[in-house]
Amino acid sequence: MNTIIKLWNKSFTQKSRSGGKVNKQIPKGSQITLEHLKKIHSSLKKVEKYWENNTVLSGVLISVYYNRIVAKSNRVEGYFNVKGEKVVPNDTIVGAKFNSDKNSHIITHYISNKVLKKTIEDSEKVLKIFKDSFPDGFVTSTMYSNSSTFDQIDFLKYGFSKTRFKSYLKDSCFVEEFGVEHAEVSNFKNSIVTIYDVEKDVLTLLRQLNISISEASVMNQTTVLLDEKNIELLLSKAPYLVSMIVEDFSKLSPEDYKFDETSLQNEIPAPTNQPVIGVIDTLFDKRVYFSEWVEYHDLISPHIKKSNQDYNHGTAVSSLIVDGVTLNPNLDDGCGRFKVRHFGVSLQSGFNSFTIIKQIREIVSQNSDIKVWNLSLGSNDEIRENFISVEGALLDEIQFENDVVFIIAGTNGLSPSGNRKKIGAPADSLNSIIVNSVDFNNKIVSYSRKGIVLSFFVKPDVSYYGGGNGDFINVCEPLGLGKVAGTSFAAPFIARKMAYLIHIMKLNREEAKALLIDSAIPWNDKKTFEELSLIGNGIVPVKISDILSSSDDEIKFIVSDVSKAYDTYNYDFPVPIVKDNYPYVARATMCYFPNCSRNQGVDYTNTELQITFGRLKDNGIEPINKDNQYSEDTPGYVKETAARNIFRKWDNVKHIGEKFSPRKQDKPILNIANPQWGMSVKTVERLNSGDGYGVRFGVVVTLKELHGKNRIEDFIQQCQLRGWLVDKIEVESQIELYNSLNEEIDFE
């Protein structure tokens, strides 16, 4: 087996996006008609009439109904773009979702009455110019791209510019109509309600509607806790304000238990310098044999009655993190034992989302030494199609702001009809690692629930052994040995591996996450959509040594850096050449932790990092996955749907690669003057808010030799000659280093 190596001390180059005027076109084969422009104009007039007697808002909420899933570059640029106003249309977006068929966007803006009025006036001018200039009533894509089509129009006569006119026409190719969205809610009791950001303090806004709540019920400037009466009042008076609504109290997703009456008398040494994993769960029983390894904090009010069953789940989860390999010798991962700092925040009967959200933020901020957090609490309710749960969004925010990673159980249970349910909150957290279960034969278990999140993001991330289909995991509970099954008991084993990679192997969280996910993906991976939604990227190997090594015919290396410009690149990877060719297939897995915006709905991630890796050619990189989205010499337009589905645009986990086959041919050198390989990470922001600056990414690259040869030493030598510092990630040496760095020194 070959050791994985880490390349560092040779920073990526940062390059800003080249300026210059972009000649924007409309989709090939499309046609702009007068009738459609009239329909759009009419819908604007209806929106104006809807808001004419409004006294609640100083502006208006208006939704754009697109005819497809649109790229950022194809959102409206003419409509709402009023001369003299400081904001552009993209800055006024307060919500985004898909239609019921999930094949088009509905994007909501908050604009001023002045902008709406001026947009309608401009729309009337566009209709007039179009009618006068194109008597046939249409403009084709060929006509649009021909400058002479518009040169003949006397725009001065209409008091309108050619650029603005063309912007309106381009918008009409993507916009179906405008309207006002209303929330549709039924049978909600105490709920967490998110309103659109309408530039007004939420308490003031609600009091304006005669809804009185205390400041304690406010989570942030757009999210509040309301009871049934106030929700009904809000929906009757201002249904247009409600962006999202979810019930506050969540029942825990069920686990399978098979109790054993035998007590556990396992012997365990006293803890020393082991890393600490944070656990946020139900309560912990201090009477168990490993209690010395657990620092326990009970955050449930002493005035609330607690039963014996409230201690089962939390104690079982912590037992796996501390001593899971003793309890389950078949799952001995080689990671040893870990200390636990356990926070009891929930009873077995369920949890109050609003309270727990506030607690988790405080817990993480006050325990900055903990890098890996295990959260095996999950809601029995299903996630929503058009927005992330409040709990999931909070965890994403915490992970963007702090150098931590959450490992979250994928939740369990079938629906009453016997069909698989969607996963429950907070298993829709994008930055977290979500874990589903398989049995010991690597088969999907009966209780597994399904991703995908927001109709796009791959969740769960990975799967692991959590019992099921007749298999059980051994845990320690207050009364002794428990045999259990559930994603709650798969997640702790992944938390152990992440803590080992971060604390012992000294990888940053981005590198560790990329390495973990990469280890679960086989060559020539051919998962169906159903399999992807149930086991994610794959099943993580049991042994940590299998994650930290590769086969003799593979070169596996890790790199990471921070994005500070549009293009972060390095053209200096000296892949060994054999007889003037490269005898390899390649793959790469990249992870990063972006800032996210819950109020943007389905357009949740604020930053896109796109990875290109491959041989250098004369004018850049030849991508191993043929992704030319951002290439300057791109041969054609890549539709947004294809960019998302094929190249995972906007996903914070990217896996690119080639298929392996012994029949594959060696690759020729494409740049004789500089026969290296290169990597480029391009940064695109959805909201122009600077969120992409400073985002760290970690990449795991694997080169598989087509003829079974071991070429890692050659690669290491070439890297060192080109100025790379090369670290072999060897378990024994890293353990020695960790122990030496954590020795207690007595000063006399």
XYZ file of C-alpha atoms in Angstrom:
748
model
C 0.000 0.000 0.000
C 1.156 3.556 -0.728
C 1.050 6.359 1.795
C -1.053 9.430 1.073
C 1.059 12.558 0.767
C 0.307 16.178 1.493
C 1.778 18.887 -0.718
C 2.217 22.336 0.768
C 4.373 25.466 1.067
C 3.791 26.291 -2.582
C 0.804 28.595 -2.608
C -1.737 28.777 -5.384
C -1.687 31.937 -7.511
C -4.654 34.285 -7.174
C -6.021 35.984 -10.276
C -8.951 38.388 -10.604
C -11.540 37.917 -13.297
C -10.571 39.609 -16.536
C -12.663 42.681 -17.280
C -14.107 43.682 -20.577
C -17.615 43.983 -21.931
C -19.551 40.737 -22.125
C -21.617 40.340 -25.271
C -24.710 38.687 -23.827
C -26.896 36.614 -26.102
C -30.235 34.866 -25.812
C -30.549 31.055 -26.058
C -30.091 29.720 -29.544
C -33.405 28.976 -31.270
C -35.436 31.171 -28.913
C -37.870 33.820 -30.105
C -39.073 37.053 -28.507
C -42.684 37.928 -29.340
C -44.814 41.010 -28.851
C -47.565 38.877 -27.308
C -45.223 37.592 -24.595
C -43.941 41.090 -23.821
C -47.579 42.196 -23.449
C -48.253 39.283 -21.060
C -45.294 40.263 -18.886
C -46.391 43.912 -18.885
C -49.938 42.940 -17.905
C -48.643 40.885 -14.965
C -46.652 43.904 -13.744
C -49.838 46.008 -13.803
C -51.654 43.352 -11.742
C -48.881 43.428 -9.125
C -49.139 47.232 -8.984
C -52.898 46.980 -8.371
C -52.379 44.340 -5.648
C -50.170 46.717 -3.665
C -52.018 50.006 -4.279
C -53.718 50.007 -0.841
C -50.803 48.543 1.106
C -49.959 50.341 4.361
C -47.806 47.666 5.988
C -44.716 47.869 3.787
C -42.869 50.840 2.417
C -42.070 48.822 -0.731
C -43.515 45.831 -2.586
C -42.800 42.109 -2.756
C -42.835 40.838 -6.317
C -42.037 37.343 -7.581
C -40.491 36.538 -10.954
C -41.835 33.291 -12.454
C -39.117 31.987 -14.745
C -39.634 29.401 -17.480
C -36.593 27.346 -16.444
C -33.949 26.987 -13.732
C -31.899 30.091 -14.402
C -28.235 30.874 -13.924
C -27.320 34.003 -12.000
C -26.369 35.649 -15.325
C -29.884 35.077 -16.693
C -31.842 36.575 -13.828
C -33.653 39.822 -14.652
C -31.302 42.672 -15.532
C -33.640 45.030 -17.393
C -36.757 44.809 -15.225
C -36.244 46.486 -11.780
C -33.018 48.109 -13.056
C -34.082 51.715 -12.701
C -31.843 54.596 -13.654
C -30.701 56.546 -10.593
C -31.265 53.699 -8.131
C -28.108 52.427 -6.397
C -29.092 48.746 -6.253
C -29.178 46.238 -9.094
C -32.002 43.662 -9.373
C -29.884 40.804 -7.970
C -29.396 42.767 -4.728
C -33.153 42.947 -4.114
C -33.733 39.160 -3.990
C -35.276 37.972 -0.714
C -36.375 34.426 -1.631
C -36.053 31.687 -4.224
C -37.809 28.371 -4.772
C -38.674 25.920 -7.518
C -42.139 25.475 -9.004
C -44.146 22.340 -8.214
C -42.539 20.467 -11.128
C -39.043 21.516 -9.951
C -38.093 22.658 -13.435
C -38.205 26.433 -13.043
C -37.353 29.181 -10.567
C -39.693 31.473 -8.647
C -37.540 34.320 -7.298
C -38.983 36.982 -4.990
C -37.675 40.569 -4.839
C -38.374 43.411 -2.438
C -38.343 46.688 -4.369
C -39.584 50.229 -3.823
C -42.871 51.528 -5.225
C -40.802 53.922 -7.319
C -38.886 51.043 -8.927
C -42.118 49.178 -9.719
C -43.726 52.291 -11.229
C -40.652 53.112 -13.323
C -40.343 49.475 -14.474
C -43.923 49.568 -15.741
C -43.210 52.842 -17.578
C -40.087 51.327 -19.157
C -42.030 48.192 -20.081
C -44.555 50.367 -21.935
C -41.707 51.983 -23.875
C -40.301 48.554 -24.740
C -43.708 47.510 -26.111
C -43.941 50.704 -28.169
C -40.420 50.326 -29.646
C -40.969 46.624 -30.380
C -44.318 47.210 -32.071
C -42.962 50.055 -34.218
C -39.702 48.327 -35.164
C -40.759 44.720 -35.704
C -44.085 44.629 -37.594
C -43.908 40.820 -37.816
C -44.216 40.691 -34.015
C -41.108 38.670 -33.225
C -37.306 38.724 -32.919
C -35.317 35.510 -33.363
C -32.046 34.651 -31.614
C -30.234 35.182 -34.932
C -31.759 38.638 -35.290
C -30.916 39.479 -31.664
C -27.226 38.593 -32.101
C -26.976 40.698 -35.265
C -26.113 44.280 -34.286
C -27.657 45.690 -37.467
C -31.093 44.563 -36.207
C -31.091 47.351 -33.612
C -28.881 49.923 -35.347
C -31.823 51.005 -37.525
C -33.944 52.001 -34.498
C -33.931 55.676 -33.455
C -33.778 55.084 -29.680
C -33.308 58.827 -29.045
C -36.842 59.346 -30.318
C -38.216 57.073 -27.590
C -35.945 58.350 -24.791
C -34.626 54.842 -24.261
C -31.185 53.294 -24.783
C -30.413 50.328 -27.013
C -28.666 48.539 -24.130
C -31.720 48.802 -21.861
C -34.045 47.715 -24.645
C -31.946 44.624 -25.346
C -31.846 43.828 -21.605
C -35.635 43.799 -21.444
C -35.815 41.569 -24.513
C -33.239 39.171 -23.053
C -35.175 39.021 -19.757
C -38.358 38.104 -21.618
C -36.677 34.921 -22.905
C -36.467 33.634 -19.334
C -39.408 35.336 -17.564
C -42.869 33.829 -17.804
C -44.632 36.513 -15.739
C -44.608 38.463 -12.460
C -46.842 37.935 -9.431
C -47.147 37.873 -5.626
C -46.481 34.681 -3.649
C -48.705 33.709 -0.709
C -47.819 31.270 2.038
C -49.975 28.142 2.189
C -49.987 26.725 5.707
C -52.320 24.436 7.615
C -52.394 22.604 10.959
C -49.426 24.376 12.540
C -49.233 25.010 16.237
C -46.234 26.729 17.821
C -44.044 27.399 14.782
C -40.841 29.092 13.741
C -41.845 31.635 11.101
C -39.465 33.332 8.670
C -40.698 36.438 6.915
C -39.176 38.091 3.863
C -36.535 40.696 4.582
C -38.522 43.887 3.994
C -36.041 46.246 5.656
C -38.137 46.682 8.778
C -37.561 45.462 12.329
C -39.581 42.260 12.783
C -41.043 43.310 16.153
C -42.190 46.637 14.706
C -43.654 44.900 11.668
C -45.624 42.360 13.719
C -46.913 45.004 16.130
C -48.128 46.943 13.101
C -50.317 43.885 12.435
C -51.449 43.788 16.107
C -49.270 40.742 16.787
C -47.485 41.212 20.079
C -44.544 38.981 21.027
C -41.597 39.319 23.388
C -37.985 39.808 22.314
C -37.277 36.301 23.654
C -39.327 34.934 20.733
C -37.078 36.600 18.151
C -34.274 34.504 16.655
C -32.953 37.073 14.176
C -34.236 39.972 12.071
C -36.485 37.724 9.936
C -37.266 34.664 12.121
C -39.611 34.482 15.115
C -41.480 31.952 17.248
C -45.271 32.348 17.004
C -48.164 30.469 18.573
C -51.172 29.168 16.653
C -53.288 32.276 17.246
C -50.615 34.697 16.015
C -49.827 32.563 12.957
C -53.498 32.629 11.983
C -53.538 36.406 12.457
C -50.390 36.887 10.361
C -51.699 34.729 7.517
C -55.053 36.484 7.463
C -53.576 39.985 7.430
C -50.324 39.612 5.485
C -49.882 36.168 3.873
C -47.409 37.697 1.418
C -44.918 38.275 4.263
C -44.370 34.610 5.161
C -41.395 33.039 3.443
C -41.095 29.815 5.493
C -42.809 28.158 8.431
C -41.958 25.008 10.387
C -43.399 23.478 13.538
C -41.273 24.176 16.598
C -41.514 20.920 18.540
C -39.849 17.948 16.877
C -40.330 14.324 17.821
C -37.086 12.383 17.639
C -36.708 9.943 14.773
C -37.108 6.405 16.165
C -34.310 3.897 16.753
C -34.498 0.098 16.955
C -33.584 -1.327 20.355
C -32.947 -4.863 21.515
C -32.082 -4.810 25.190
C -29.711 -7.153 26.952
C -30.066 -7.517 30.709
C -26.367 -8.255 31.266
C -24.438 -5.487 32.946
C -21.206 -4.224 31.460
C -18.048 -4.562 33.530
C -15.605 -3.500 30.842
C -12.277 -2.256 32.113
C -11.026 0.988 30.698
C -7.870 2.949 31.558
C -7.994 6.552 32.737
C -8.019 9.127 29.938
C -4.819 11.009 29.162
C -4.254 13.302 26.184
C -6.882 11.908 23.775
C -8.760 14.381 21.528
C -12.198 15.578 22.648
C -15.349 15.159 20.544
C -18.415 17.215 21.368
C -21.748 15.430 21.723
C -25.105 17.244 21.676
C -27.831 14.743 22.516
C -30.260 13.481 25.153
C -28.974 13.043 28.707
C -25.923 11.086 29.925
C -25.831 8.652 32.857
C -22.676 9.118 34.930
C -22.874 5.605 36.445
C -21.513 3.836 33.349
C -18.027 2.281 33.296
C -16.514 4.916 30.992
C -17.893 7.987 32.804
C -14.381 9.250 33.613
C -13.954 9.839 29.870
C -17.038 12.054 29.634
C -17.380 15.650 30.812
C -21.146 16.062 31.166
C -23.256 19.233 31.069
C -27.000 18.906 31.689
C -28.756 21.834 29.971
C -32.321 20.702 30.688
C -34.100 22.851 33.265
C -34.068 21.239 36.748
C -37.791 22.007 36.928
C -38.530 19.547 34.104
C -39.121 15.944 35.161
C -36.686 13.442 33.647
C -37.328 9.733 33.180
C -34.898 6.824 32.882
C -35.383 6.568 29.126
C -34.102 10.127 28.692
C -30.593 8.801 29.419
C -30.530 5.849 26.998
C -29.822 7.481 23.639
C -27.226 10.031 24.736
C -25.322 7.528 26.870
C -25.289 5.014 24.006
C -23.929 7.587 21.531
C -21.122 8.668 23.861
C -20.230 5.028 24.564
C -19.491 4.514 20.861
C -17.264 7.576 20.651
C -15.299 6.627 23.765
C -15.133 2.833 23.484
C -17.029 1.767 20.359
C -14.251 -0.538 19.177
C -14.250 -2.544 22.430
C -18.018 -2.868 22.297
C -17.908 -3.776 18.568
C -14.624 -5.563 17.718
C -15.787 -6.031 14.121
C -15.781 -2.228 13.761
C -12.298 -1.674 15.217
C -11.186 1.322 13.173
C -7.732 1.677 14.662
C -8.516 5.162 15.997
C -8.315 4.247 19.699
C -10.484 6.010 22.272
C -11.722 9.588 22.440
C -12.809 11.826 25.272
C -16.302 13.330 25.102
C -17.782 16.620 26.225
C -21.475 15.763 26.369
C -24.258 18.375 26.408
C -27.719 17.088 27.297
C -30.210 19.318 25.470
C -33.164 17.036 24.723
C -35.440 14.498 26.347
C -36.460 11.301 24.578
C -39.936 12.736 23.958
C -38.509 15.323 21.557
C -36.912 18.738 21.408
C -37.852 22.378 21.142
C -36.110 23.614 18.002
C -36.144 27.274 18.976
C -34.448 26.608 22.316
C -31.907 24.111 20.975
C -30.842 26.446 18.160
C -29.934 29.122 20.675
C -28.179 26.563 22.900
C -26.035 25.079 20.122
C -24.648 28.458 19.095
C -23.668 29.181 22.702
C -22.241 25.678 23.252
C -19.937 25.881 20.220
C -18.772 29.425 20.999
C -17.836 28.457 24.567
C -15.984 25.264 23.569
C -13.635 26.459 20.850
C -11.142 23.620 21.512
C -13.619 21.114 20.050
C -13.356 20.709 16.274
C -15.724 17.748 15.711
C -19.297 17.693 17.006
C -21.608 14.664 16.926
C -25.317 15.442 16.646
C -27.421 12.280 16.561
C -30.681 14.099 17.305
C -33.008 14.158 14.328
C -36.593 15.118 13.691
C -39.240 12.579 12.751
C -40.749 15.240 10.460
C -39.580 15.415 6.858
C -37.503 18.256 5.419
C -39.143 20.767 3.084
C -38.610 20.940 -0.665
C -37.938 24.663 -1.027
C -35.985 25.691 2.042
C -33.478 24.420 4.592
C -34.651 23.780 8.151
C -33.908 26.427 10.777
C -31.681 23.915 12.604
C -29.778 22.984 9.446
C -29.235 26.633 8.487
C -27.908 27.444 11.955
C -25.371 24.609 11.780
C -24.248 25.794 8.341
C -23.784 29.302 9.688
C -21.821 28.064 12.714
C -19.520 25.996 10.492
C -18.911 28.934 8.142
C -17.992 31.175 11.053
C -16.024 28.630 13.117
C -13.390 26.012 12.344
C -15.656 23.090 13.285
C -17.508 20.274 11.556
C -20.775 18.581 12.586
C -21.394 14.883 12.041
C -25.162 14.355 11.879
C -27.301 11.216 11.840
C -29.438 10.853 8.720
C -32.594 10.081 10.815
C -34.724 6.924 10.615
C -38.203 5.604 10.005
C -40.777 4.734 7.380
C -43.887 6.722 6.590
C -47.283 5.296 7.679
C -47.780 4.004 4.116
C -44.570 1.992 4.345
C -42.704 4.197 1.871
C -39.384 5.777 2.707
C -39.639 9.213 4.287
C -37.392 12.132 3.459
C -34.638 12.801 5.969
C -35.482 15.040 8.924
C -33.863 18.197 10.280
C -31.033 18.906 10.875
C -29.860 16.290 8.340
C -30.357 18.902 5.603
C -27.357 20.908 6.853
C -25.097 21.304 3.809
C -21.795 22.004 5.544
C -22.239 19.070 7.940
C -21.398 15.450 7.160
C -24.709 13.543 7.116
C -24.484 9.804 7.814
C -26.966 7.081 6.824
C -26.767 3.395 7.778
C -26.048 0.124 6.017
C -26.011 -3.398 7.432
C -22.857 -5.504 7.779
C -23.346 -6.778 4.221
C -23.254 -3.204 2.850
C -26.979 -3.326 2.052
C -29.361 -0.408 2.492
C -31.346 -0.865 5.709
C -35.111 -0.804 6.040
C -35.263 2.316 8.228
C -33.071 4.578 6.038
C -34.650 7.834 4.945
C -33.997 9.603 1.656
C -32.200 12.781 0.535
C -31.847 14.742 -1.832
C -31.932 18.256 -0.250
C -33.520 21.192 -2.135
C -33.996 18.822 -5.100
C -30.246 18.998 -5.755
C -27.730 18.593 -2.921
C -26.468 15.072 -2.204
C -27.476 14.131 1.333
C -26.593 11.906 3.088
C -22.889 12.475 2.392
C -21.787 8.952 3.322
C -23.030 5.765 4.954
C -21.616 3.540 7.687
C -22.546 0.535 9.787
C -25.420 1.355 12.120
C -27.209 -1.989 12.377
C -30.402 -2.964 10.609
C -31.818 -5.864 8.577
C -31.262 -8.062 11.636
C -27.855 -6.591 12.548
C -27.286 -4.591 15.739
C -24.640 -2.285 17.188
C -23.511 -2.905 20.776
C -23.720 0.146 23.030
C -23.481 0.859 26.734
C -26.674 2.152 28.305
C -27.476 2.976 31.939
C -28.745 -0.570 32.635
C -26.013 -2.396 30.736
C -25.495 -3.680 27.220
C -27.885 -2.460 24.565
C -28.214 -3.789 21.033
C -29.385 -1.009 18.793
C -29.823 0.008 15.166
C -30.129 3.460 13.665
C -28.249 6.249 11.949
C -27.612 7.656 15.435
C -25.137 4.813 15.963
C -23.453 5.079 12.564
C -22.658 8.792 12.973
C -20.372 8.404 16.065
C -18.005 6.127 14.129
C -17.659 8.811 11.439
C -17.114 11.450 14.151
C -14.262 9.283 15.486
C -12.637 9.137 12.035
C -12.960 12.882 11.441
C -11.492 13.637 14.881
C -8.610 11.287 14.150
C -7.885 12.940 10.788
C -8.042 16.446 12.278
C -6.375 15.988 15.677
C -3.943 13.110 15.133
C -3.150 13.417 11.410
C -3.208 17.251 11.548
C -5.404 17.738 8.484
C -7.652 20.774 8.312
C -11.390 20.071 8.261
C -11.709 20.656 4.504
C -8.942 18.139 3.766
C -10.347 15.656 6.279
C -13.878 15.859 4.856
C -12.596 15.509 1.281
C -10.461 12.484 2.240
C -13.347 10.822 4.110
C -15.802 11.272 1.231
C -13.195 10.290 -1.360
C -12.528 7.040 0.524
C -16.204 6.091 0.146
C -16.319 6.525 -3.650
C -15.087 3.551 -5.709
C -13.564 3.857 -9.160
C -16.199 3.700 -11.918
C -18.913 4.556 -9.424
C -22.348 3.865 -10.965
C -24.931 4.693 -8.313
C -28.535 5.101 -9.342
C -30.399 8.190 -8.146
C -32.175 5.974 -5.593
C -28.869 4.673 -4.207
C -27.391 8.173 -4.104
C -30.359 9.445 -2.082
C -29.981 6.611 0.452
C -26.247 5.981 0.880
C -24.811 9.240 -0.450
C -21.338 9.140 -1.961
C -20.685 5.670 -0.571
C -19.725 3.557 2.442
C -16.688 4.701 4.437
C -14.079 1.952 5.086
C -13.867 0.575 8.631
C -10.096 0.898 9.063
C -8.583 4.369 9.304
C -5.511 2.877 7.621
C -7.611 2.215 4.503
C -8.586 5.896 4.403
C -4.966 6.980 4.877
C -3.448 4.792 2.173
C -3.913 3.869 -1.459
C -3.085 0.851 -3.579
C 0.433 0.381 -4.998
C -0.635 1.552 -8.443
C -2.056 4.846 -7.138
C -0.587 8.239 -6.288
C -2.882 10.017 -3.840
C -2.100 13.526 -2.613
C -3.833 16.322 -0.706
C -3.642 20.072 -1.331
C -5.525 22.993 0.134
C -5.565 26.759 -0.078
C -7.793 29.780 0.384
C -9.768 31.516 -2.351
C -8.990 35.239 -2.430
C -9.803 35.988 -6.069
C -11.831 34.654 -8.988
C -9.192 32.116 -10.063
C -6.977 30.302 -7.553
C -4.599 28.126 -9.553
C -1.363 26.119 -9.533
C 0.196 24.838 -12.757
C 3.023 22.906 -11.142
C 2.003 19.310 -10.409
C 4.812 17.108 -11.840
C 2.911 13.959 -12.749
C 5.544 11.360 -13.792
C 5.986 10.953 -17.555
C 6.606 7.523 -19.089
C 7.765 7.320 -22.716
C 6.441 10.828 -23.466
C 2.970 9.946 -22.133
C 0.934 9.960 -18.921
C -0.213 6.389 -18.115
C -2.938 7.414 -15.652
C -6.597 8.044 -15.086
C -7.307 10.745 -12.523
C -9.967 11.833 -10.071
C -10.320 14.572 -7.483
C -12.633 15.305 -4.538
C -12.972 18.865 -3.219
C -14.795 20.150 -0.126
C -15.373 23.649 1.206
C -17.637 25.308 3.783
C -19.539 28.197 2.135
C -21.688 30.841 3.717
C -25.366 30.135 3.047
C -28.555 32.189 3.039
C -31.732 30.468 4.201
C -33.855 33.351 2.931
C -32.620 32.575 -0.602
C -34.583 29.319 -0.534
C -33.377 26.812 -3.142
C -30.473 29.099 -4.104
C -29.030 28.431 -0.674
C -25.237 28.449 -1.092
C -23.780 31.924 -1.588
C -20.514 30.751 -3.135
C -19.613 28.349 -5.918
C -16.104 26.901 -6.118
C -15.529 25.051 -9.394
C -12.505 22.772 -9.692
C -10.582 22.059 -12.881
C -7.758 19.506 -12.865
C -5.796 17.987 -15.712
C -2.892 18.238 -18.119
C -1.613 21.649 -19.087
C -2.244 22.702 -22.647
C -0.935 25.833 -24.345
C -3.775 28.026 -23.037
C -4.748 26.475 -19.700
C -5.903 23.110 -18.383
C -7.523 20.189 -20.179
C -10.201 19.176 -17.599
C -10.393 15.469 -16.740
C -14.199 15.776 -16.610
C -14.614 17.950 -19.753
C -16.047 20.818 -17.682
C -15.628 24.034 -19.673
C -18.144 26.218 -17.805
C -15.647 28.964 -17.042
C -13.071 28.400 -19.787
C -12.220 31.439 -21.868
C -12.245 29.221 -24.967
C -15.439 27.380 -24.026
C -17.029 25.918 -27.189
C -20.602 26.689 -26.246
C -23.175 27.733 -23.652
C -23.594 25.345 -20.691
C -27.219 25.393 -19.519
C -27.771 25.920 -15.799
C -29.597 22.598 -15.384
C -26.667 20.725 -16.948
C -24.142 22.742 -14.931
C -25.921 21.730 -11.724
C -26.693 18.112 -12.525
C -23.512 17.154 -14.377
C -20.869 19.430 -12.877
C -22.539 19.940 -9.447
C -22.514 23.735 -9.760
C -23.261 25.370 -6.365
C -22.561 22.113 -4.464
C -19.977 22.336 -1.663
C -18.729 18.807 -2.402
C -17.272 18.170 -5.866
C -16.081 14.807 -7.187
C -14.654 14.753 -10.693
C -12.949 11.904 -12.439
C -12.330 9.557 -15.311
C -13.437 5.958 -15.706
C -10.772 3.312 -15.141
C -10.260 0.463 -17.564
C -7.130 -1.570 -18.429
C -7.969 -0.764 -22.041
C -7.542 2.972 -21.461
C -4.812 4.558 -23.572
C -1.919 6.587 -22.151
C -2.415 10.355 -22.434
C -0.143 12.477 -24.617
C 1.666 15.589 -23.369
C -0.277 18.673 -24.468
C 2.275 21.367 -23.562
C 5.817 20.370 -24.561
C 7.307 23.555 -23.058
C 5.693 22.892 -19.652
C 4.644 19.226 -19.357
C 2.935 19.540 -15.959
C -0.591 19.153 -14.639
C -2.579 22.017 -13.231
C -5.433 22.770 -10.851
C -7.725 25.783 -10.953
C -10.460 26.688 -8.465
C -12.768 29.430 -9.722
C -14.950 31.376 -7.303
C -18.383 32.723 -8.227
C -20.642 34.603 -5.813
C -24.399 34.554 -6.043
C -25.083 37.703 -4.015
C -22.011 39.871 -4.712
C -21.444 40.142 -0.960
C -17.805 39.070 -0.701
C -18.732 35.727 0.885
C -16.330 33.866 -1.407
C -13.268 35.720 -0.160
C -11.274 33.664 2.337
C -13.099 30.357 1.782
C -10.687 27.454 2.284
C -10.900 24.380 0.086
C -9.336 20.945 0.441
C -8.710 18.642 -2.521
C -7.787 14.945 -2.642
C -6.313 13.862 -5.997
C -5.790 10.236 -7.072
C -3.768 9.146 -10.113
C -4.200 5.478 -11.033
C -1.441 3.911 -13.165
C -2.968 2.119 -16.121
C -0.382 -0.677 -16.151
C -0.248 -1.388 -12.418
C 3.152 0.278 -11.800
C 4.073 2.035 -8.545
C 5.315 5.539 -9.376
C 4.845 7.358 -6.068
C 8.543 7.757 -5.258
C 9.124 9.312 -8.667
C 6.249 11.717 -8.024
C 7.599 12.672 -4.577
C 11.066 13.312 -5.989
C 9.726 15.476 -8.823
C 7.571 17.464 -6.366
C 10.549 18.173 -4.119
C 12.645 19.261 -7.104
C 9.925 21.771 -8.031
C 9.806 23.298 -4.555
C 6.914 21.442 -2.950
C 7.229 20.360 0.670
C 6.056 16.751 0.808
C 4.616 15.240 3.989
C 3.942 11.530 4.088
C 0.814 11.029 6.161
C 2.036 8.050 8.189
C -0.044 6.936 11.146
C 2.781 5.914 13.498
C 4.837 9.088 13.061
C 1.757 11.309 13.437
C 0.768 9.547 16.672
C 4.284 10.086 18.053
C 4.122 13.751 17.068
C 0.669 14.171 18.646
C 1.806 12.558 21.905
C 4.968 14.657 22.088
C 3.026 17.867 21.457
C 0.526 16.968 24.199
C 2.964 15.861 26.900
C 2.554 17.520 30.261
C 5.836 19.070 31.370
C 6.531 19.501 35.082
C 8.625 22.566 35.878
C 10.616 22.320 39.099
